[in-house]
Short mmCIF file of C-alpha atoms in Angstrom, two decimals:
data_model
loop_
_atom_site.label_atom_id
_atom_site.label_comp_id
_atom_site.label_asym_id
_atom_site.label_seq_id
_atom_site.Cartn_x
_atom_site.Cartn_y
_atom_site.Cartn_z
CA GLY A 249 -22.65 3.65 14.14
CA GLU A 250 -20.46 2.00 16.77
CA ASP A 251 -16.82 2.65 16.51
CA VAL A 252 -14.02 2.27 18.95
CA GLU A 253 -10.76 4.07 18.24
CA GLN A 254 -7.27 3.73 19.76
CA SER A 255 -3.92 5.02 18.83
CA LEU A 256 -1.75 2.46 16.93
CA PHE A 257 1.54 2.51 18.73
CA LEU A 258 3.04 3.32 21.94
CA SER A 259 6.63 3.13 23.05
CA VAL A 260 7.90 3.48 26.61
CA ARG A 261 11.07 2.70 28.62
CA GLU A 262 11.04 -0.02 31.07
CA GLY A 263 9.94 1.22 34.52
CA ASP A 264 7.97 4.14 33.06
CA SER A 265 4.15 4.36 33.13
CA SER A 266 2.20 3.50 29.96
CA VAL A 267 -1.13 5.14 29.12
CA ILE A 268 -3.27 3.64 26.37
CA ASN A 269 -6.26 5.53 25.26
CA CYS A 270 -9.60 4.48 23.84
CA THR A 271 -12.66 6.45 22.53
CA TYR A 272 -15.94 4.86 21.99
CA THR A 273 -19.35 5.88 20.68
CA ASP A 274 -21.94 3.78 22.38
CA SER A 275 -22.85 5.44 25.59
CA SER A 276 -25.27 2.51 26.59
CA SER A 277 -22.41 0.12 27.10
CA THR A 278 -22.69 -1.55 30.54
CA TYR A 279 -19.02 -2.82 30.74
CA LEU A 280 -15.80 -1.73 29.16
CA TYR A 281 -13.00 -4.16 28.80
CA TRP A 282 -9.08 -4.19 28.33
CA TYR A 283 -7.64 -7.16 26.71
CA LYS A 284 -3.98 -8.07 25.99
CA GLN A 285 -2.72 -10.02 23.06
CA GLU A 286 0.75 -11.40 22.77
CA PRO A 287 2.13 -12.53 19.46
CA GLY A 288 0.32 -15.38 18.02
CA ALA A 289 -1.86 -15.88 20.99
CA GLY A 290 -5.52 -15.35 21.92
CA LEU A 291 -6.85 -12.50 24.03
CA GLN A 292 -6.32 -12.24 27.73
CA LEU A 293 -8.82 -10.24 29.92
CA LEU A 294 -6.73 -7.79 31.87
CA THR A 295 -9.45 -5.71 33.57
CA TYR A 296 -12.80 -4.16 33.13
CA ILE A 297 -14.82 -1.35 34.41
CA PHE A 298 -18.55 -0.77 34.98
CA SER A 299 -20.05 2.10 33.20
CA ASN A 300 -21.09 3.71 36.36
CA MET A 301 -17.61 3.80 37.62
CA ASP A 302 -15.00 6.47 37.08
CA MET A 303 -11.91 4.72 38.10
CA LYS A 304 -10.75 1.20 38.88
CA GLN A 305 -7.29 0.02 40.10
CA ASP A 306 -5.96 -3.44 40.00
CA GLN A 307 -2.33 -3.81 41.05
CA ARG A 308 -0.26 -2.10 38.28
CA LEU A 309 -3.35 -1.34 36.21
CA THR A 310 -5.57 1.69 36.57
CA VAL A 311 -8.67 2.22 34.31
CA LEU A 312 -10.15 5.70 33.97
CA LEU A 313 -13.52 6.30 32.40
CA ASN A 314 -14.93 9.51 31.37
CA LYS A 315 -18.39 8.83 30.24
CA LYS A 316 -18.95 12.54 29.19
CA ASP A 317 -16.29 12.30 26.62
CA LYS A 318 -16.64 8.57 26.00
CA HIS A 319 -12.99 8.17 26.77
CA LEU A 320 -11.47 5.12 28.41
CA SER A 321 -7.74 4.78 29.46
CA LEU A 322 -5.57 1.99 30.80
CA ARG A 323 -2.46 3.15 32.76
CA ILE A 324 0.24 0.49 33.42
CA ALA A 325 2.53 1.41 36.13
CA ASP A 326 6.19 0.36 36.19
CA THR A 327 5.98 -1.05 32.73
CA GLN A 328 7.94 -4.25 32.11
CA THR A 329 9.32 -5.84 28.86
CA GLY A 330 6.68 -8.54 29.41
CA ASP A 331 4.01 -5.96 28.98
CA SER A 332 4.96 -5.60 25.40
CA ALA A 333 1.91 -6.69 23.44
CA ILE A 334 -1.29 -5.37 21.63
CA TYR A 335 -3.90 -3.89 23.90
CA PHE A 336 -7.58 -3.86 22.82
CA CYS A 337 -10.37 -2.09 24.48
CA ALA A 338 -13.90 -3.42 23.92
CA GLU A 339 -17.39 -2.36 24.68
CA THR A 340 -20.57 -4.22 24.65
CA GLY A 341 -22.76 -2.65 22.11
CA SER A 342 -26.37 -1.57 22.63
CA SER A 343 -27.89 -4.52 20.89
CA GLY A 344 -28.55 -6.37 24.06
CA THR A 345 -26.50 -9.41 22.94
CA TYR A 346 -23.17 -10.53 24.11
CA LYS A 347 -21.42 -8.92 21.09
CA TYR A 348 -18.22 -6.88 21.73
CA ILE A 349 -17.08 -4.00 19.75
CA PHE A 350 -13.22 -4.04 19.70
CA GLY A 351 -10.93 -1.10 19.31
CA THR A 352 -8.34 -1.00 16.69
CA GLY A 353 -5.69 -2.01 19.12
CA THR A 354 -2.53 -0.32 20.46
CA ARG A 355 0.83 -1.92 19.98
CA LEU A 356 2.92 -1.29 23.20
CA LYS A 357 6.60 -1.73 22.93
CA VAL A 358 8.68 -1.53 26.04
CA LEU A 359 12.24 -0.64 25.68
CA ALA A 360 14.77 -2.02 28.12
CA GLY B 945 -11.16 -19.12 35.37
CA ALA B 946 -13.06 -20.10 32.40
CA VAL B 947 -11.02 -22.04 29.84
CA VAL B 948 -11.66 -22.15 26.08
CA SER B 949 -9.47 -24.29 23.81
CA GLN B 950 -9.09 -24.35 20.06
CA HIS B 951 -7.83 -27.10 17.82
CA PRO B 952 -5.71 -27.16 15.85
CA SER B 953 -3.46 -24.26 16.93
CA ARG B 954 -1.88 -24.19 13.48
CA VAL B 955 -2.90 -25.66 10.11
CA ILE B 956 -1.54 -25.57 6.59
CA CYS B 957 -3.67 -26.85 3.78
CA LYS B 958 -3.65 -26.85 -0.07
CA SER B 959 -6.04 -24.51 -1.90
CA GLY B 960 -9.48 -26.10 -2.48
CA THR B 961 -9.61 -28.22 0.60
CA SER B 962 -11.82 -27.78 3.56
CA VAL B 963 -10.45 -27.11 7.03
CA LYS B 964 -12.40 -27.55 10.43
CA ILE B 965 -11.43 -25.65 13.50
CA GLU B 966 -12.83 -26.66 16.78
CA CYS B 967 -13.65 -24.42 19.82
CA ARG B 968 -14.37 -26.00 23.27
CA SER B 969 -15.29 -24.62 26.55
CA LEU B 970 -13.59 -26.80 28.99
CA ASP B 971 -15.13 -25.96 32.40
CA PHE B 972 -18.46 -24.21 31.69
CA GLN B 973 -21.48 -24.33 29.33
CA ALA B 974 -21.18 -21.95 26.50
CA THR B 975 -24.61 -21.04 25.36
CA THR B 976 -23.11 -18.49 22.87
CA MET B 977 -19.95 -18.76 20.99
CA PHE B 978 -18.43 -16.32 18.61
CA TRP B 979 -15.99 -16.62 15.72
CA TYR B 980 -13.47 -13.86 14.92
CA ARG B 981 -10.97 -13.37 12.20
CA GLN B 982 -7.74 -11.27 12.72
CA PHE B 983 -5.62 -10.21 9.87
CA PRO B 984 -1.97 -9.23 10.68
CA LYS B 985 -1.65 -6.14 12.77
CA GLN B 986 -5.39 -5.59 12.75
CA SER B 987 -8.22 -5.86 15.11
CA LEU B 988 -10.61 -8.73 15.50
CA MET B 989 -13.45 -8.90 13.02
CA LEU B 990 -16.58 -10.70 14.25
CA MET B 991 -17.51 -13.25 11.63
CA ALA B 992 -20.56 -14.85 13.31
CA THR B 993 -22.34 -15.66 16.53
CA SER B 994 -23.76 -19.05 17.29
CA ASN B 995 -26.14 -20.06 19.88
CA GLU B 996 -26.27 -23.75 21.00
CA GLY B 997 -28.81 -25.69 18.78
CA SER B 998 -29.52 -22.75 16.52
CA LYS B 999 -28.22 -21.60 13.15
CA ALA B 1000 -25.38 -19.01 13.34
CA THR B 1001 -25.81 -15.34 12.68
CA TYR B 1002 -23.28 -14.08 10.30
CA GLU B 1003 -21.93 -10.57 10.16
CA GLN B 1004 -22.52 -8.53 6.99
CA GLY B 1005 -20.07 -9.52 4.27
CA VAL B 1006 -19.26 -12.91 5.70
CA GLU B 1007 -20.14 -15.82 3.36
CA LYS B 1008 -22.17 -18.46 5.35
CA ASP B 1009 -21.64 -21.07 2.73
CA LYS B 1010 -17.84 -20.48 2.88
CA PHE B 1011 -17.67 -20.45 6.66
CA LEU B 1012 -19.78 -23.09 8.13
CA ILE B 1013 -20.40 -22.94 11.75
CA ASN B 1014 -21.93 -25.63 13.95
CA HIS B 1015 -22.71 -25.34 17.65
CA ALA B 1016 -24.30 -28.70 18.37
CA SER B 1017 -23.48 -28.74 22.12
CA LEU B 1018 -23.01 -26.46 25.00
CA THR B 1019 -19.24 -27.14 24.94
CA LEU B 1020 -18.22 -27.34 21.19
CA SER B 1021 -18.58 -25.18 18.31
CA THR B 1022 -16.80 -25.78 14.95
CA LEU B 1023 -15.89 -23.54 11.97
CA THR B 1024 -15.36 -25.11 8.67
CA VAL B 1025 -13.66 -23.18 5.98
CA THR B 1026 -14.79 -24.78 2.87
CA SER B 1027 -12.82 -24.82 -0.50
CA ALA B 1028 -10.07 -22.75 1.16
CA HIS B 1029 -8.13 -20.22 -0.86
CA PRO B 1030 -4.95 -18.30 0.07
CA GLU B 1031 -7.09 -15.24 0.88
CA ASP B 1032 -8.69 -17.25 3.68
CA SER B 1033 -5.32 -17.44 5.42
CA SER B 1034 -5.77 -15.67 8.72
CA PHE B 1035 -5.75 -16.05 12.51
CA TYR B 1036 -9.15 -17.39 13.62
CA ILE B 1037 -10.16 -16.91 17.23
CA CYS B 1038 -13.18 -18.21 19.01
CA SER B 1039 -14.70 -16.98 22.29
CA ALA B 1040 -17.51 -18.35 24.54
CA SER B 1041 -20.08 -16.88 26.71
CA GLY B 1042 -22.33 -18.74 29.03
CA SER B 1043 -22.75 -20.10 32.59
CA LYS B 1044 -19.41 -18.91 33.90
CA ARG B 1045 -19.68 -15.36 34.50
CA LEU B 1046 -17.52 -12.86 36.42
CA LEU B 1047 -19.67 -10.08 34.94
CA GLY B 1048 -22.92 -10.03 32.98
CA ASN B 1049 -21.87 -10.96 29.41
CA GLU B 1050 -18.09 -11.29 29.16
CA GLN B 1051 -16.55 -13.43 26.47
CA PHE B 1052 -13.69 -16.00 27.15
CA PHE B 1053 -11.32 -16.43 24.35
CA GLY B 1054 -9.58 -19.34 22.83
CA PRO B 1055 -5.86 -19.23 21.90
CA GLY B 1056 -6.55 -18.81 18.20
CA THR B 1057 -5.78 -21.00 15.09
CA ARG B 1058 -3.42 -19.97 12.37
CA LEU B 1059 -4.58 -21.02 9.01
CA THR B 1060 -2.29 -20.80 6.03
CA VAL B 1061 -3.66 -21.93 2.67
CA LEU B 1062 -1.00 -22.68 0.08
#
């Protein structure tokens, strides 16, 4: 079945880099996404990557995709206290619909 | 970008009453809308998918008579929690997909509705 796993917690110091990892099972996904959720709020799309790409960089964000291992990561450079939030990876399933399969979420805490 | 709103943002109701939550796409036509439920410190659980003008498709384990979904127009979907009970208390998030696309099939999310049933 389809399952997307993430580590639950990550704590880093302000200014350091954060790396959030995600493993997925559906190799037919066309896009993979990273969303940010702040307390009591909806989801904000941070970035995405096509399945035929290995890496994508967008300002402080770098996404790495290893299709062989079905591993996705999000690196946040120069992490700030405002980056503290829950981060979800998501893949589109193989059903051909618009359905997302969300990861379990990683709670990032940035220490000042 | 694509904006999705939800109303209300927060609602408190008594057990046994029904609550309606609205989800609107403000600047694009949403042919498909999704309703999610999120428990504290957990991921989003897809409840149902609705296409404009059609009956919603519910995920396994979601009671369609309990959670009524209507998607009567390309900009509005509603979720009605009928005869709400304390265990229905949760954060409900909608998303929309349709004419506004950066990619092929991305969803744009609303800010969520916090439902508390006393």
